[in-house]
Amino acid sequence: MLIASAAFAAILFFSCNGSDYGVLQPNPEDLCKCLPVEPDIVDYRHTAKHVAIPTMTPIEADVATILGWPQDALPLPPDQPRTGRELQVFHVAQAFLQEASVNAADCDVHFEISQTTDKTAPRVIVETPVDSEYCSARQSAQSQLAKHGFRLDSQHGGELPQALPAEITGLAFEDFDHNRGSAQVATIWELHPAIVNIP
């Protein structure tokens, strides 16, 4: 119990103090060679997040639905395995991508999506992990954003000038309330791991 508490304290510290992009990388343009600056142990529920998206028929959802999912009042234990909704794959056919960046802490690609194009609309976080099985998905999102004139790598990213339509498929994941995105992020629920397609 003491070890779990210490690990959770470390997670809180690092999550609130070092998750911005901008840390120098040996290959900043190559999203598949990003090196996390923090060890896995300080990544909240690391084992639960770093999984393959199971092959199953996804449940159709939209951003508004995800924003309405009930949230636990207290954080789940750092070693909590996936359960309930977190075992389900969701497909969001129509959302708007508002932000895209690489989290230096764990090298996951961080996206923020909303129901509408409004920059003040409430948002949900979507993440594509650093794991090798998501390499092509990361490169694809990078390439798709480049076609819209937006540069995404370990040194570039952030708020998009204008929201872009996006389609997402991923597993639900309940994070905890900490500094993990813009002020518009309105739920601790995420799609993580997830694959983002930007037409």
mmCIF file of C-alpha atoms in Angstrom, residues 12-99:
data_model
loop_
_atom_site.group_PDB
_atom_site.id
_atom_site.type_symbol
_atom_site.label_atom_id
_atom_site.label_comp_id
_atom_site.label_asym_id
_atom_site.label_seq_id
_atom_site.Cartn_x
_atom_site.Cartn_y
_atom_site.Cartn_z
ATOM 1 C CA LEU A 12 0.610 13.465 -9.557
ATOM 2 C CA PHE A 13 3.885 15.378 -9.496
ATOM 3 C CA PHE A 14 5.053 14.433 -12.961
ATOM 4 C CA SER A 15 1.587 14.704 -14.507
ATOM 5 C CA CYS A 16 1.314 18.280 -13.338
ATOM 6 C CA ASN A 17 4.923 19.324 -13.894
ATOM 7 C CA GLY A 18 6.336 17.985 -17.108
ATOM 8 C CA SER A 19 3.841 16.831 -19.663
ATOM 9 C CA ASP A 20 4.296 19.605 -22.238
ATOM 10 C CA TYR A 21 5.839 18.895 -25.611
ATOM 11 C CA GLY A 22 9.103 20.620 -26.421
ATOM 12 C CA VAL A 23 11.678 18.330 -24.802
ATOM 13 C CA LEU A 24 14.550 17.710 -27.207
ATOM 14 C CA GLN A 25 14.446 14.367 -28.966
ATOM 15 C CA PRO A 26 17.176 12.734 -31.068
ATOM 16 C CA ASN A 27 14.676 12.299 -33.945
ATOM 17 C CA PRO A 28 12.003 14.961 -33.314
ATOM 18 C CA GLU A 29 10.183 14.442 -36.633
ATOM 19 C CA ASP A 30 9.904 10.669 -36.234
ATOM 20 C CA LEU A 31 6.929 10.028 -33.961
ATOM 21 C CA CYS A 32 7.854 6.344 -33.802
ATOM 22 C CA LYS A 33 11.252 7.070 -32.228
ATOM 23 C CA CYS A 34 10.089 9.394 -29.469
ATOM 24 C CA LEU A 35 11.805 8.659 -26.135
ATOM 25 C CA PRO A 36 9.655 9.227 -23.007
ATOM 26 C CA VAL A 37 11.306 11.471 -20.424
ATOM 27 C CA GLU A 38 9.546 9.770 -17.520
ATOM 28 C CA PRO A 39 9.635 6.119 -16.422
ATOM 29 C CA ASP A 40 6.545 3.965 -16.861
ATOM 30 C CA ILE A 41 6.027 3.769 -13.082
ATOM 31 C CA VAL A 42 4.976 7.436 -12.897
ATOM 32 C CA ASP A 43 2.487 7.061 -15.744
ATOM 33 C CA TYR A 44 -0.962 6.676 -14.150
ATOM 34 C CA ARG A 45 -2.407 3.224 -14.878
ATOM 35 C CA HIS A 46 0.320 2.655 -17.460
ATOM 36 C CA THR A 47 -0.392 -1.047 -17.962
ATOM 37 C CA ALA A 48 -4.114 -0.412 -18.509
ATOM 38 C CA LYS A 49 -3.436 2.280 -21.125
ATOM 39 C CA HIS A 50 -0.801 0.453 -23.141
ATOM 40 C CA VAL A 51 -2.860 -2.297 -24.714
ATOM 41 C CA ALA A 52 -4.009 -3.239 -28.189
ATOM 42 C CA ILE A 53 -7.452 -2.140 -29.343
ATOM 43 C CA PRO A 54 -9.411 -5.409 -29.380
ATOM 44 C CA THR A 55 -11.052 -6.656 -32.542
ATOM 45 C CA MET A 56 -14.759 -6.213 -31.868
ATOM 46 C CA THR A 57 -17.683 -4.260 -33.258
ATOM 47 C CA PRO A 58 -17.289 -0.740 -31.890
ATOM 48 C CA ILE A 59 -20.085 1.061 -30.089
ATOM 49 C CA GLU A 60 -21.101 4.222 -31.917
ATOM 50 C CA ALA A 61 -20.765 7.352 -29.795
ATOM 51 C CA ASP A 62 -20.217 11.071 -30.098
ATOM 52 C CA VAL A 63 -18.342 13.608 -28.007
ATOM 53 C CA ALA A 64 -21.502 14.619 -26.163
ATOM 54 C CA THR A 65 -22.060 11.000 -25.094
ATOM 55 C CA ILE A 66 -18.523 10.693 -23.709
ATOM 56 C CA LEU A 67 -18.868 14.006 -21.859
ATOM 57 C CA GLY A 68 -21.941 12.549 -20.143
ATOM 58 C CA TRP A 69 -20.305 9.379 -18.819
ATOM 59 C CA PRO A 70 -20.340 9.291 -14.974
ATOM 60 C CA GLN A 71 -16.949 9.987 -13.389
ATOM 61 C CA ASP A 72 -15.565 8.467 -10.204
ATOM 62 C CA ALA A 73 -15.152 11.045 -7.435
ATOM 63 C CA LEU A 74 -11.777 9.633 -6.381
ATOM 64 C CA PRO A 75 -8.938 8.440 -8.631
ATOM 65 C CA LEU A 76 -8.769 4.729 -9.304
ATOM 66 C CA PRO A 77 -5.710 2.947 -7.874
ATOM 67 C CA PRO A 78 -2.613 3.324 -10.110
ATOM 68 C CA ASP A 79 -2.591 -0.427 -10.788
ATOM 69 C CA GLN A 80 -6.344 -0.690 -11.452
ATOM 70 C CA PRO A 81 -6.942 -2.969 -14.464
ATOM 71 C CA ARG A 82 -9.517 -2.140 -17.090
ATOM 72 C CA THR A 83 -13.100 -2.883 -16.144
ATOM 73 C CA GLY A 84 -16.648 -2.091 -17.277
ATOM 74 C CA ARG A 85 -16.818 0.614 -19.955
ATOM 75 C CA GLU A 86 -13.027 0.515 -20.290
ATOM 76 C CA LEU A 87 -13.301 -2.879 -21.966
ATOM 77 C CA GLN A 88 -15.456 -1.442 -24.758
ATOM 78 C CA VAL A 89 -14.291 -0.062 -28.094
ATOM 79 C CA PHE A 90 -16.012 3.123 -29.253
ATOM 80 C CA HIS A 91 -16.251 4.720 -32.684
ATOM 81 C CA VAL A 92 -16.804 8.461 -33.027
ATOM 82 C CA ALA A 93 -17.741 9.009 -36.661
ATOM 83 C CA GLN A 94 -17.879 12.806 -36.490
ATOM 84 C CA ALA A 95 -15.876 14.999 -34.123
ATOM 85 C CA PHE A 96 -13.736 18.096 -34.461
ATOM 86 C CA LEU A 97 -10.036 18.033 -33.684
ATOM 87 C CA GLN A 98 -9.019 21.141 -31.744
ATOM 88 C CA GLU A 99 -5.503 20.314 -30.474
#
